[in-house]
PDB file of C-alpha atoms in Angstrom:
ATOM      1  CA  ARG A 133      -1.943  -8.780 -13.388  1.00  0.00           C
ATOM      2  CA  ASP A 134      -2.567  -9.755  -9.559  1.00  0.00           C
ATOM      3  CA  ILE A 135      -0.798  -8.892  -6.190  1.00  0.00           C
ATOM      4  CA  ILE A 136       0.477 -12.572  -5.757  1.00  0.00           C
ATOM      5  CA  GLU A 137       2.506 -12.435  -9.149  1.00  0.00           C
ATOM      6  CA  VAL A 138       3.546  -8.840  -8.896  1.00  0.00           C
ATOM      7  CA  ILE A 139       5.410 -10.002  -5.403  1.00  0.00           C
ATOM      8  CA  ASN A 140       6.258 -13.124  -6.477  1.00  0.00           C
ATOM      9  CA  GLU A 141       8.421 -10.960  -9.240  1.00  0.00           C
ATOM     10  CA  PHE A 142       9.588  -8.319  -6.884  1.00  0.00           C
ATOM     11  CA  ASN A 143      11.027 -11.080  -4.821  1.00  0.00           C
ATOM     12  CA  ALA A 144      12.415 -13.260  -7.894  1.00  0.00           C
ATOM     13  CA  LYS A 145      16.456 -12.866  -6.818  1.00  0.00           C
ATOM     14  CA  GLU A 146      15.596 -12.105  -3.103  1.00  0.00           C
ATOM     15  CA  VAL A 147      13.036 -12.516  -0.773  1.00  0.00           C
ATOM     16  CA  LYS A 148      12.019  -8.818   0.625  1.00  0.00           C
ATOM     17  CA  ALA A 149       8.037  -9.100   0.619  1.00  0.00           C
ATOM     18  CA  ALA A 150       5.547 -10.967   2.039  1.00  0.00           C
ATOM     19  CA  TYR A 151       1.935 -11.357   1.620  1.00  0.00           C
ATOM     20  CA  THR A 152      -1.182 -12.303   2.992  1.00  0.00           C
ATOM     21  CA  TYR A 153      -5.192 -11.504   2.860  1.00  0.00           C
ATOM     22  CA  ASP A 154      -7.972 -10.983   5.280  1.00  0.00           C
ATOM     23  CA  ALA A 155     -11.074 -12.665   5.310  1.00  0.00           C
ATOM     24  CA  GLY A 156     -12.090 -11.294   2.172  1.00  0.00           C
ATOM     25  CA  PRO A 157      -9.883  -9.840  -0.998  1.00  0.00           C
ATOM     26  CA  ASN A 158      -7.990  -7.281   0.832  1.00  0.00           C
ATOM     27  CA  ALA A 159      -4.115  -7.950   0.652  1.00  0.00           C
ATOM     28  CA  ALA A 160      -1.308  -7.266   3.498  1.00  0.00           C
ATOM     29  CA  ILE A 161       1.942  -6.746   2.575  1.00  0.00           C
ATOM     30  CA  TYR A 162       4.549  -6.958   4.809  1.00  0.00           C
ATOM     31  CA  LEU A 163       8.310  -5.741   4.259  1.00  0.00           C
ATOM     32  CA  GLN A 164      10.985  -4.254   5.983  1.00  0.00           C
ATOM     33  CA  GLN A 165      11.488  -0.483   5.525  1.00  0.00           C
ATOM     34  CA  GLN A 166      14.398  -0.912   3.257  1.00  0.00           C
ATOM     35  CA  HIS A 167      12.634  -2.266   0.501  1.00  0.00           C
ATOM     36  CA  MET A 168       9.369  -0.522   0.837  1.00  0.00           C
ATOM     37  CA  GLU A 169      10.135   2.060  -2.052  1.00  0.00           C
ATOM     38  CA  GLY A 170      11.348  -0.504  -4.310  1.00  0.00           C
ATOM     39  CA  CYS A 171       7.758  -2.531  -3.245  1.00  0.00           C
ATOM     40  CA  LEU A 172       5.877   0.620  -3.639  1.00  0.00           C
ATOM     41  CA  GLU A 173       7.309   2.038  -7.317  1.00  0.00           C
ATOM     42  CA  THR A 174       6.226  -1.879  -8.139  1.00  0.00           C
ATOM     43  CA  LEU A 175       2.833  -1.714  -6.966  1.00  0.00           C
ATOM     44  CA  VAL A 176       2.074   1.585  -8.809  1.00  0.00           C
ATOM     45  CA  LYS A 177       4.014   0.267 -12.169  1.00  0.00           C
ATOM     46  CA  ASN A 178       1.347  -2.574 -12.163  1.00  0.00           C
ATOM     47  CA  PHE A 179      -1.630  -1.165 -10.450  1.00  0.00           C
ATOM     48  CA  CYS A 180      -2.063   2.782 -10.529  1.00  0.00           C
ATOM     49  CA  PRO A 181      -4.932   3.757 -13.762  1.00  0.00           C
ATOM     50  CA  LYS A 182      -2.689   5.432 -16.658  1.00  0.00           C
ATOM     51  CA  GLY A 183      -3.518   9.346 -15.646  1.00  0.00           C
ATOM     52  CA  TYR A 184      -3.870   9.219 -12.271  1.00  0.00           C
ATOM     53  CA  ASP A 185      -1.589  10.518  -9.799  1.00  0.00           C
ATOM     54  CA  PRO A 186       0.573   8.260  -7.472  1.00  0.00           C
ATOM     55  CA  LYS A 187       0.436   9.932  -4.570  1.00  0.00           C
ATOM     56  CA  ASP A 188      -3.443  10.063  -5.036  1.00  0.00           C
ATOM     57  CA  PHE A 189      -2.848   5.993  -5.197  1.00  0.00           C
ATOM     58  CA  VAL A 190      -1.037   5.325  -2.646  1.00  0.00           C
ATOM     59  CA  TYR A 191      -2.215   6.696   1.137  1.00  0.00           C
ATOM     60  CA  ASP A 192       0.495   7.182   3.335  1.00  0.00           C
ATOM     61  CA  PRO A 193      -0.657   9.271   6.306  1.00  0.00           C
ATOM     62  CA  MET A 194       2.823   8.720   8.094  1.00  0.00           C
ATOM     63  CA  GLY A 195       4.761  10.339   5.655  1.00  0.00           C
ATOM     64  CA  LEU A 196       6.737   6.844   5.746  1.00  0.00           C
ATOM     65  CA  SER A 197       7.547   6.780   1.862  1.00  0.00           C
ATOM     66  CA  SER A 198       8.568   8.996  -0.311  1.00  0.00           C
ATOM     67  CA  PHE A 199       4.831   8.986  -1.644  1.00  0.00           C
ATOM     68  CA  SER A 200       3.508  10.895   0.987  1.00  0.00           C
ATOM     69  CA  LYS A 201       5.261  14.573   0.091  1.00  0.00           C
ATOM     70  CA  GLY A 202       3.682  16.191   2.782  1.00  0.00           C
ATOM     71  CA  LYS A 203       0.254  14.949   2.467  1.00  0.00           C
ATOM     72  CA  THR A 204      -1.259  13.890   5.668  1.00  0.00           C
ATOM     73  CA  ALA A 205      -4.344  11.887   6.784  1.00  0.00           C
ATOM     74  CA  GLU A 206      -6.457  14.891   6.330  1.00  0.00           C
ATOM     75  CA  SER A 207      -5.453  15.983   2.859  1.00  0.00           C
ATOM     76  CA  VAL A 208      -5.815  12.680   0.967  1.00  0.00           C
ATOM     77  CA  ALA A 209      -8.839   9.608   0.791  1.00  0.00           C
ATOM     78  CA  GLY A 210     -11.591  11.424   0.321  1.00  0.00           C
ATOM     79  CA  ALA A 211     -11.039  14.623   2.173  1.00  0.00           C
ATOM     80  CA  CYS A 212      -9.275  15.930  -0.686  1.00  0.00           C
ATOM     81  CA  GLY A 213     -12.448  15.255  -3.371  1.00  0.00           C
ATOM     82  CA  PHE A 214     -10.477  12.109  -5.310  1.00  0.00           C
ATOM     83  CA  ASP A 215     -13.170   9.774  -5.276  1.00  0.00           C
ATOM     84  CA  TYR A 216     -11.899   6.293  -5.513  1.00  0.00           C
ATOM     85  CA  THR A 217     -15.019   4.693  -6.731  1.00  0.00           C
ATOM     86  CA  LYS A 218     -14.324   6.142  -9.784  1.00  0.00           C
ATOM     87  CA  LEU A 219     -10.652   4.742 -10.865  1.00  0.00           C
ATOM     88  CA  PRO A 220     -10.884   2.474 -13.368  1.00  0.00           C
ATOM     89  CA  ASP A 221     -11.102  -1.382 -11.931  1.00  0.00           C
ATOM     90  CA  SER A 222      -7.279  -2.772 -11.726  1.00  0.00           C
ATOM     91  CA  GLY A 223      -8.412  -4.920  -9.034  1.00  0.00           C
ATOM     92  CA  VAL A 224      -6.688  -2.722  -6.554  1.00  0.00           C
ATOM     93  CA  LYS A 225      -8.135   1.173  -5.747  1.00  0.00           C
ATOM     94  CA  MET A 226      -6.126   2.015  -3.301  1.00  0.00           C
ATOM     95  CA  ILE A 227      -2.304   0.948  -1.270  1.00  0.00           C
ATOM     96  CA  ILE A 228      -2.311   2.223   1.955  1.00  0.00           C
ATOM     97  CA  VAL A 229       0.961   2.846   4.033  1.00  0.00           C
ATOM     98  CA  THR A 230       1.477   1.910   7.770  1.00  0.00           C
ATOM     99  CA  LYS A 231       3.678   0.258  10.118  1.00  0.00           C
ATOM    100  CA  VAL A 232       3.451  -2.629  12.498  1.00  0.00           C
ATOM    101  CA  GLY A 233       2.831  -1.398  16.040  1.00  0.00           C
ATOM    102  CA  ALA A 234       4.175  -2.625  19.372  1.00  0.00           C
ATOM    103  CA  GLY A 235       1.906  -5.305  19.552  1.00  0.00           C
ATOM    104  CA  ALA A 236      -0.384  -5.622  22.223  1.00  0.00           C
ATOM    105  CA  VAL A 237      -0.834  -3.489  25.152  1.00  0.00           C
ATOM    106  CA  ILE A 238      -2.396  -4.765  28.694  1.00  0.00           C
ATOM    107  CA  THR A 239      -4.997  -2.120  30.163  1.00  0.00           C
ATOM    108  CA  GLU A 240      -7.095  -2.248  32.688  1.00  0.00           C
ATOM    109  CA  ARG A 241     -10.481  -2.248  32.678  1.00  0.00           C
ATOM    110  CA  GLY A 242     -12.376   1.298  34.778  1.00  0.00           C
ATOM    111  CA  SER A 243     -15.401   0.280  37.082  1.00  0.00           C
TER     112      SER A 243
END
């Protein structure tokens, strides 16, 4: 099942998430904090291959969700030995949890 279908189902009763794609095949999903856990659970249910630990499938280096459970950027995404290239092709290789930053910053160029 693809991201669009899953997010549309997640939004069936109320719009809680929006999606877009970058120039390639990567989807970005935008939502407010209060909808994050439900959205992650939905994505894991639909895309995490059976037999794989969802905490390895969800990369949350900032500890924003219950899927991080004490893992840090150094302990996941390759450093722990988990090889994402060996996952069965579900169309989704990894879910990355992050947050929107403060926006553009004006910097001065040093000479």
